[in-house]
Amino acid sequence: MPDSHLQSVVCCMGQPVAGNPTQFMMEKAFEAADLDWRYLTFEVRPDDLATAVRGMREMGFKGGHFTIPHKVAVIEHLDGLSEAAELMGAVNCIYRDGDKFIGENTDGKGFVQSLSEVTAPKEKRVVILGAGGAARAIAVEVGLAGAAEITIVNRTAERGQELSDLLTDKVNVAARFVPWEDDYSVEDGTDILINATSIGLNDADARVAVDTNSLQSQMVVADVIFNPPETQLLRDAADRGCTTLDGLGMLVNQAVIGFKIWTGVDPSAAAMREALEEYLELLDIGRCQLQQLAS
Ligand code: NDP
């Protein structure tokens, strides 16, 4: 039985945000932890972001997640940033410190936590495909975790070079940028390859331009894509004998970190992963039903 008439509220704001599984996962986790909290998802246009964050303050929200396209724009509406969020220049999670809203970035931490199930980034040679928000968060955290070298491979040179420079100058990790032209051949000696692009999202057959013959069995190949979790890249990597890591672990672990920041309670990561898988199954069933109706 709840001991208060006022529930604690956190939220997710993005656009488009329909289909984001975090609410489903969080509400299951609140229930499992016997917490009288609510997690709501809001579609917020960029022009309305300032008003929406003000609304969160005025209505006493405990915090929230911010996703595309608000991860950078939300910063100017906050009162402070964590060291990692400051380095990345992006925020995906905010929390209250007294009457202040502080920005944190849990994407990269969630990835490193998930990676730790198969390997540790310390002293590893890491290749990251992509230089967008997810790649920046992962690169900074992998660098802070002591990677020996990080290679950024990106289609848009300016973005890739900027991330490489950030790693060298601010994170003090050896980094370089390689322009992504044709199929990228993964160099001998690479320990961890990470697809941090959006290629594969909602498309199990989408091909990431990597020469799969360059994948070697001692490599760990990770993908940030969580829907579908089994991407073409991971299937190819598994065929080559590599250890693979899907994007579900990152999603669950960044949510676990947010849960702890907001509530002070450690949630059950297993229950959250189960909820996430249940949600993706429901999405799949819904998709099949729509296809049947359309045919
Ligand atoms: P951004 O839009 O910031 O970045 C996208 C990146 O993908 C850029 O580097 C872009 O290259 C690259 N890219 C996109 N399409 C192509 C293509 N056809 N060929 C080569 N490169 C391409 O997105 P985010 O970084 O925020 O998100 C990336 C993915 O990560 C999304 O699918 C998101 O769902 C997922 N994600 C997963 C999380 C998890 O917990 N598992 C958490 C956060 C994000 P360029 O710079 O040249 O445009």
Short mmCIF file of C-alpha atoms and ligand atoms in Angstrom, two decimals:
data_model
loop_
_atom_site.label_atom_id
_atom_site.label_comp_id
_atom_site.label_asym_id
_atom_site.label_seq_id
_atom_site.Cartn_x
_atom_site.Cartn_y
_atom_site.Cartn_z
CA MET A 1 0.00 0.00 0.00
CA PRO A 2 1.49 3.42 -0.93
CA ASP A 3 2.37 5.50 2.13
CA SER A 4 1.86 8.82 0.34
CA HIS A 5 -0.96 10.30 -1.70
CA LEU A 6 1.56 11.95 -4.01
CA GLN A 7 3.46 9.67 -6.32
CA SER A 8 7.03 10.49 -7.35
CA VAL A 9 7.15 11.18 -11.08
CA VAL A 10 9.95 10.88 -13.65
CA CYS A 11 9.60 11.07 -17.39
CA CYS A 12 11.06 10.71 -20.86
CA MET A 13 10.93 13.51 -23.41
CA GLY A 14 11.73 13.12 -27.09
CA GLN A 15 10.36 13.44 -30.60
CA PRO A 16 9.49 10.99 -32.04
CA VAL A 17 9.32 8.97 -28.85
CA ALA A 18 6.40 6.59 -29.40
CA GLY A 19 7.62 3.00 -29.15
CA ASN A 20 10.40 3.85 -26.68
CA PRO A 21 10.48 0.87 -24.30
CA THR A 22 11.85 2.68 -21.22
CA GLN A 23 8.47 3.47 -19.64
CA PHE A 24 7.44 -0.19 -19.80
CA MET A 25 10.76 -1.28 -18.29
CA MET A 26 10.81 1.39 -15.56
CA GLU A 27 7.23 0.87 -14.43
CA LYS A 28 7.86 -2.88 -14.09
CA ALA A 29 11.01 -2.10 -12.10
CA PHE A 30 9.18 0.34 -9.78
CA GLU A 31 6.57 -2.33 -9.15
CA ALA A 32 9.23 -4.99 -8.50
CA ALA A 33 10.96 -2.65 -6.01
CA ASP A 34 7.62 -1.79 -4.37
CA LEU A 35 8.11 1.92 -5.12
CA ASP A 36 5.12 4.18 -5.67
CA TRP A 37 6.73 5.98 -8.60
CA ARG A 38 5.45 6.71 -12.12
CA TYR A 39 7.39 7.04 -15.39
CA LEU A 40 5.66 8.93 -18.19
CA THR A 41 6.67 9.43 -21.81
CA PHE A 42 6.04 12.78 -23.52
CA GLU A 43 6.32 13.82 -27.14
CA VAL A 44 7.93 17.28 -26.89
CA ARG A 45 8.73 19.49 -29.89
CA PRO A 46 12.11 21.26 -29.81
CA ASP A 47 10.36 24.66 -29.56
CA ASP A 48 8.53 23.50 -26.43
CA LEU A 49 11.54 22.07 -24.59
CA ALA A 50 12.13 25.10 -22.31
CA THR A 51 8.47 25.14 -21.24
CA ALA A 52 8.44 21.37 -20.75
CA VAL A 53 11.51 21.45 -18.46
CA ARG A 54 9.96 24.35 -16.55
CA GLY A 55 6.84 22.23 -16.17
CA MET A 56 8.95 19.42 -14.72
CA ARG A 57 10.38 21.86 -12.16
CA GLU A 58 7.05 23.41 -11.23
CA MET A 59 5.33 20.05 -10.88
CA GLY A 60 8.09 18.56 -8.76
CA PHE A 61 9.28 15.83 -11.13
CA LYS A 62 12.20 13.93 -9.62
CA GLY A 63 14.05 13.78 -12.92
CA GLY A 64 13.82 12.49 -16.45
CA HIS A 65 15.36 11.00 -19.56
CA PHE A 66 15.94 13.09 -22.67
CA THR A 67 16.27 11.47 -26.04
CA ILE A 68 16.50 12.53 -29.68
CA PRO A 69 16.48 15.49 -30.44
CA HIS A 70 16.88 17.01 -26.94
CA LYS A 71 20.14 15.53 -25.61
CA VAL A 72 22.19 18.66 -26.36
CA ALA A 73 19.46 21.30 -26.31
CA VAL A 74 18.34 20.43 -22.77
CA ILE A 75 21.70 21.54 -21.32
CA GLU A 76 20.87 25.25 -21.37
CA HIS A 77 17.82 24.59 -19.18
CA LEU A 78 19.79 22.82 -16.42
CA ASP A 79 21.67 24.10 -13.37
CA GLY A 80 24.75 21.89 -13.66
CA LEU A 81 26.35 18.91 -15.39
CA SER A 82 28.25 15.83 -14.30
CA GLU A 83 31.86 15.58 -15.47
CA ALA A 84 30.95 12.97 -18.11
CA ALA A 85 28.00 14.98 -19.46
CA GLU A 86 30.22 18.07 -19.61
CA LEU A 87 32.84 16.16 -21.62
CA MET A 88 30.27 14.62 -23.97
CA GLY A 89 28.29 17.83 -24.37
CA ALA A 90 25.12 15.74 -24.13
CA VAL A 91 22.67 14.75 -21.41
CA ASN A 92 20.29 11.79 -21.42
CA CYS A 93 19.28 11.80 -17.76
CA ILE A 94 18.55 14.62 -15.29
CA TYR A 95 18.05 14.47 -11.56
CA ARG A 96 17.24 16.82 -8.71
CA ASP A 97 19.85 18.07 -6.28
CA GLY A 98 17.77 20.20 -3.90
CA ASP A 99 15.98 22.63 -6.16
CA LYS A 100 18.55 22.21 -8.95
CA PHE A 101 18.30 20.02 -12.05
CA ILE A 102 21.64 18.33 -12.85
CA GLY A 103 22.42 16.69 -16.19
CA GLU A 104 24.11 13.30 -16.41
CA ASN A 105 24.87 10.97 -19.30
CA THR A 106 24.29 7.30 -18.54
CA ASP A 107 24.46 5.93 -22.12
CA GLY A 108 28.21 5.32 -22.08
CA LYS A 109 28.21 4.03 -18.50
CA GLY A 110 25.40 1.64 -19.43
CA PHE A 111 27.45 0.41 -22.37
CA VAL A 112 30.61 -0.12 -20.30
CA GLN A 113 28.58 -1.95 -17.65
CA SER A 114 27.08 -4.20 -20.34
CA LEU A 115 30.51 -4.73 -21.93
CA SER A 116 31.90 -5.83 -18.57
CA GLU A 117 29.81 -9.02 -18.92
CA VAL A 118 32.16 -10.12 -21.71
CA THR A 119 35.34 -8.04 -21.34
CA ALA A 120 36.83 -4.93 -19.70
CA PRO A 121 37.88 -1.97 -21.91
CA LYS A 122 41.07 -1.34 -19.88
CA GLU A 123 44.17 -1.50 -22.11
CA LYS A 124 42.08 -2.66 -25.09
CA ARG A 125 42.25 -1.40 -28.67
CA VAL A 126 38.76 -0.24 -29.51
CA VAL A 127 37.15 0.71 -32.83
CA ILE A 128 33.92 2.70 -32.75
CA LEU A 129 31.77 3.03 -35.87
CA GLY A 130 29.91 6.35 -35.70
CA ALA A 131 30.43 9.73 -34.06
CA GLY A 132 26.90 10.73 -33.03
CA GLY A 133 25.47 10.99 -29.51
CA ALA A 134 25.75 7.29 -28.65
CA ALA A 135 29.29 7.05 -30.06
CA ARG A 136 30.41 10.14 -28.09
CA ALA A 137 29.01 8.76 -24.84
CA ILE A 138 30.58 5.34 -25.38
CA ALA A 139 33.93 6.73 -26.54
CA VAL A 140 34.29 9.01 -23.50
CA GLU A 141 33.40 6.27 -21.00
CA VAL A 142 35.56 3.64 -22.72
CA GLY A 143 38.40 6.19 -22.67
CA LEU A 144 37.83 7.00 -18.98
CA ALA A 145 37.81 3.23 -18.30
CA GLY A 146 41.41 3.04 -19.58
CA ALA A 147 41.24 1.87 -23.22
CA ALA A 148 44.70 1.76 -24.82
CA GLU A 149 43.52 3.28 -28.10
CA ILE A 150 40.24 4.35 -29.68
CA THR A 151 39.71 4.56 -33.44
CA ILE A 152 36.68 6.53 -34.59
CA VAL A 153 35.35 5.52 -38.00
CA ASN A 154 32.69 7.85 -39.37
CA ARG A 155 31.03 8.79 -42.64
CA THR A 156 31.09 12.55 -41.94
CA ALA A 157 34.73 13.49 -41.47
CA GLU A 158 34.17 16.67 -39.46
CA ARG A 159 32.13 14.87 -36.79
CA GLY A 160 34.57 11.95 -36.60
CA GLN A 161 37.62 14.21 -36.31
CA GLU A 162 35.93 16.31 -33.62
CA LEU A 163 35.27 13.24 -31.49
CA SER A 164 38.80 11.95 -32.00
CA ASP A 165 40.18 15.36 -30.93
CA LEU A 166 37.93 15.41 -27.86
CA LEU A 167 39.26 12.00 -26.79
CA THR A 168 42.87 13.06 -27.26
CA ASP A 169 42.58 16.51 -25.67
CA LYS A 170 40.03 16.01 -22.88
CA VAL A 171 40.04 12.30 -22.03
CA ASN A 172 43.79 11.81 -22.55
CA VAL A 173 43.41 8.61 -24.52
CA ALA A 174 45.24 7.78 -27.75
CA ALA A 175 42.66 8.34 -30.49
CA ARG A 176 42.52 8.70 -34.24
CA PHE A 177 39.91 9.26 -36.90
CA VAL A 178 39.53 7.06 -39.98
CA PRO A 179 37.15 8.26 -42.72
CA TRP A 180 34.53 5.61 -43.54
CA GLU A 181 34.78 4.86 -47.23
CA ASP A 182 33.59 1.59 -48.77
CA ASP A 183 33.86 -1.45 -46.49
CA TYR A 184 35.89 -0.78 -43.34
CA SER A 185 38.53 -3.42 -42.75
CA VAL A 186 39.08 -4.02 -39.03
CA GLU A 187 42.80 -3.92 -38.26
CA ASP A 188 44.66 -6.87 -36.76
CA GLY A 189 45.11 -6.31 -33.04
CA THR A 190 41.68 -4.74 -32.54
CA ASP A 191 40.06 -6.11 -29.38
CA ILE A 192 36.61 -4.53 -29.46
CA LEU A 193 34.51 -3.32 -32.42
CA ILE A 194 31.39 -1.30 -31.61
CA ASN A 195 28.65 -0.30 -34.02
CA ALA A 196 27.40 2.99 -32.54
CA THR A 197 25.62 4.14 -35.71
CA SER A 198 21.88 3.95 -36.25
CA ILE A 199 22.33 1.37 -39.04
CA GLY A 200 20.19 -1.67 -38.20
CA LEU A 201 17.52 0.15 -36.22
CA ASN A 202 14.20 -1.54 -37.09
CA ASP A 203 15.93 -3.45 -39.90
CA ALA A 204 17.42 -6.85 -39.07
CA ASP A 205 18.99 -7.16 -42.52
CA ALA A 206 20.63 -3.71 -42.70
CA ARG A 207 24.30 -4.06 -43.51
CA VAL A 208 27.00 -2.11 -41.68
CA ALA A 209 29.80 -1.50 -44.21
CA VAL A 210 32.46 -3.68 -42.59
CA ASP A 211 34.58 -6.29 -44.34
CA THR A 212 33.43 -9.31 -42.36
CA ASN A 213 36.55 -11.25 -43.44
CA SER A 214 38.55 -8.86 -41.23
CA LEU A 215 36.66 -9.99 -38.11
CA GLN A 216 38.70 -12.40 -36.00
CA SER A 217 37.47 -14.82 -33.38
CA GLN A 218 39.28 -13.14 -30.48
CA MET A 219 37.40 -9.88 -31.11
CA VAL A 220 34.35 -8.71 -29.18
CA VAL A 221 31.75 -7.18 -31.52
CA ALA A 222 29.08 -5.01 -29.89
CA ASP A 223 26.06 -3.23 -31.33
CA VAL A 224 24.07 -0.37 -29.79
CA ILE A 225 20.97 -1.34 -31.76
CA PHE A 226 18.38 -2.90 -29.45
CA ASN A 227 15.49 -3.29 -31.87
CA PRO A 228 16.02 -5.84 -33.26
CA PRO A 229 18.72 -7.05 -30.86
CA GLU A 230 20.13 -9.58 -33.31
CA THR A 231 21.56 -7.39 -36.06
CA GLN A 232 23.18 -8.48 -39.31
CA LEU A 233 26.57 -7.32 -37.96
CA LEU A 234 26.21 -9.48 -34.83
CA ARG A 235 25.12 -12.49 -36.91
CA ASP A 236 28.14 -12.06 -39.21
CA ALA A 237 30.45 -11.63 -36.21
CA ALA A 238 29.07 -14.77 -34.54
CA ASP A 239 29.63 -16.70 -37.80
CA ARG A 240 33.29 -15.60 -37.63
CA GLY A 241 33.53 -16.90 -34.05
CA CYS A 242 33.59 -13.48 -32.35
CA THR A 243 32.04 -12.82 -28.95
CA THR A 244 28.96 -10.64 -29.53
CA LEU A 245 27.07 -8.17 -27.39
CA ASP A 246 23.64 -6.76 -28.29
CA GLY A 247 22.22 -3.30 -27.49
CA LEU A 248 19.71 -4.56 -24.91
CA GLY A 249 22.36 -4.72 -22.18
CA MET A 250 23.31 -1.06 -22.74
CA LEU A 251 19.67 0.02 -22.66
CA VAL A 252 18.95 -1.93 -19.50
CA ASN A 253 22.11 -0.79 -17.71
CA GLN A 254 21.66 2.91 -18.49
CA ALA A 255 18.12 2.56 -17.12
CA VAL A 256 19.46 0.75 -14.02
CA ILE A 257 21.84 3.68 -13.40
CA GLY A 258 19.03 6.24 -13.83
CA PHE A 259 16.78 4.26 -11.48
CA LYS A 260 19.47 4.26 -8.79
CA ILE A 261 20.21 7.99 -9.25
CA TRP A 262 16.54 8.91 -8.87
CA THR A 263 15.36 6.51 -6.18
CA GLY A 264 18.56 5.55 -4.34
CA VAL A 265 17.49 1.92 -4.76
CA ASP A 266 19.26 -0.77 -6.82
CA PRO A 267 16.68 -2.25 -9.20
CA SER A 268 16.73 -5.80 -10.48
CA ALA A 269 18.58 -5.62 -13.82
CA ALA A 270 17.27 -9.10 -14.69
CA ALA A 271 13.64 -7.98 -14.17
CA MET A 272 14.30 -4.92 -16.34
CA ARG A 273 15.82 -6.99 -19.14
CA GLU A 274 12.87 -9.38 -18.95
CA ALA A 275 10.46 -6.42 -19.20
CA LEU A 276 12.39 -5.06 -22.18
CA GLU A 277 12.24 -8.39 -23.98
CA GLU A 278 8.51 -8.65 -23.21
CA TYR A 279 7.97 -5.17 -24.68
CA LEU A 280 9.93 -5.96 -27.85
CA GLU A 281 7.91 -9.17 -28.25
CA LEU A 282 4.68 -7.18 -27.90
CA LEU A 283 5.97 -4.71 -30.52
CA ASP A 284 6.73 -7.62 -32.83
CA ILE A 285 3.27 -9.12 -32.36
CA GLY A 286 1.73 -5.69 -33.05
CA ARG A 287 3.84 -5.30 -36.19
CA CYS A 288 2.78 -8.76 -37.49
CA GLN A 289 -0.89 -7.98 -36.80
CA LEU A 290 -0.60 -4.68 -38.71
CA GLN A 291 1.04 -6.48 -41.64
CA GLN A 292 -1.77 -9.07 -41.65
CA LEU A 293 -4.39 -6.31 -41.62
CA ALA A 294 -2.62 -4.53 -44.49
CA SER A 295 -2.36 -7.67 -46.67
P1 NDP B 1 23.01 10.23 -34.06
O1 NDP B 1 22.02 10.67 -35.09
O2 NDP B 1 23.57 11.24 -33.12
O3 NDP B 1 24.27 9.54 -34.81
C1 NDP B 1 24.10 8.58 -35.81
C2 NDP B 1 25.45 8.05 -36.28
O4 NDP B 1 25.22 7.01 -37.23
C3 NDP B 1 26.33 9.08 -36.95
O5 NDP B 1 27.69 8.82 -36.68
C4 NDP B 1 26.02 8.83 -38.44
O6 NDP B 1 27.09 9.21 -39.30
C5 NDP B 1 25.91 7.34 -38.44
N1 NDP B 1 25.15 6.83 -39.58
C6 NDP B 1 23.80 6.84 -39.72
N2 NDP B 1 23.46 6.26 -40.88
C7 NDP B 1 24.61 5.89 -41.49
C8 NDP B 1 24.94 5.23 -42.72
N3 NDP B 1 23.98 4.85 -43.56
N4 NDP B 1 26.23 4.99 -43.01
C9 NDP B 1 27.22 5.38 -42.15
N5 NDP B 1 26.98 5.99 -40.97
C10 NDP B 1 25.69 6.24 -40.65
O7 NDP B 1 22.29 9.06 -33.28
P2 NDP B 1 22.69 8.49 -31.84
O8 NDP B 1 24.16 8.38 -31.75
O9 NDP B 1 21.97 9.24 -30.78
O10 NDP B 1 22.04 7.04 -31.91
C11 NDP B 1 22.63 6.03 -32.71
C12 NDP B 1 21.90 4.73 -32.45
O11 NDP B 1 22.18 4.32 -31.11
C13 NDP B 1 20.37 4.83 -32.57
O12 NDP B 1 19.92 3.76 -33.37
C14 NDP B 1 19.89 4.67 -31.14
O13 NDP B 1 18.65 3.98 -31.09
C15 NDP B 1 20.99 3.82 -30.53
N6 NDP B 1 21.10 4.00 -29.09
C16 NDP B 1 21.05 2.86 -28.31
C17 NDP B 1 21.12 2.98 -26.97
C18 NDP B 1 21.06 1.73 -26.14
O14 NDP B 1 20.90 1.87 -24.92
N7 NDP B 1 21.20 0.54 -26.70
C19 NDP B 1 21.26 4.28 -26.27
C20 NDP B 1 21.37 5.39 -27.18
C21 NDP B 1 21.26 5.24 -28.54
P3 NDP B 1 27.24 10.75 -39.79
O15 NDP B 1 27.93 11.49 -38.68
O16 NDP B 1 28.06 10.63 -41.02
O17 NDP B 1 25.84 11.25 -40.06
#
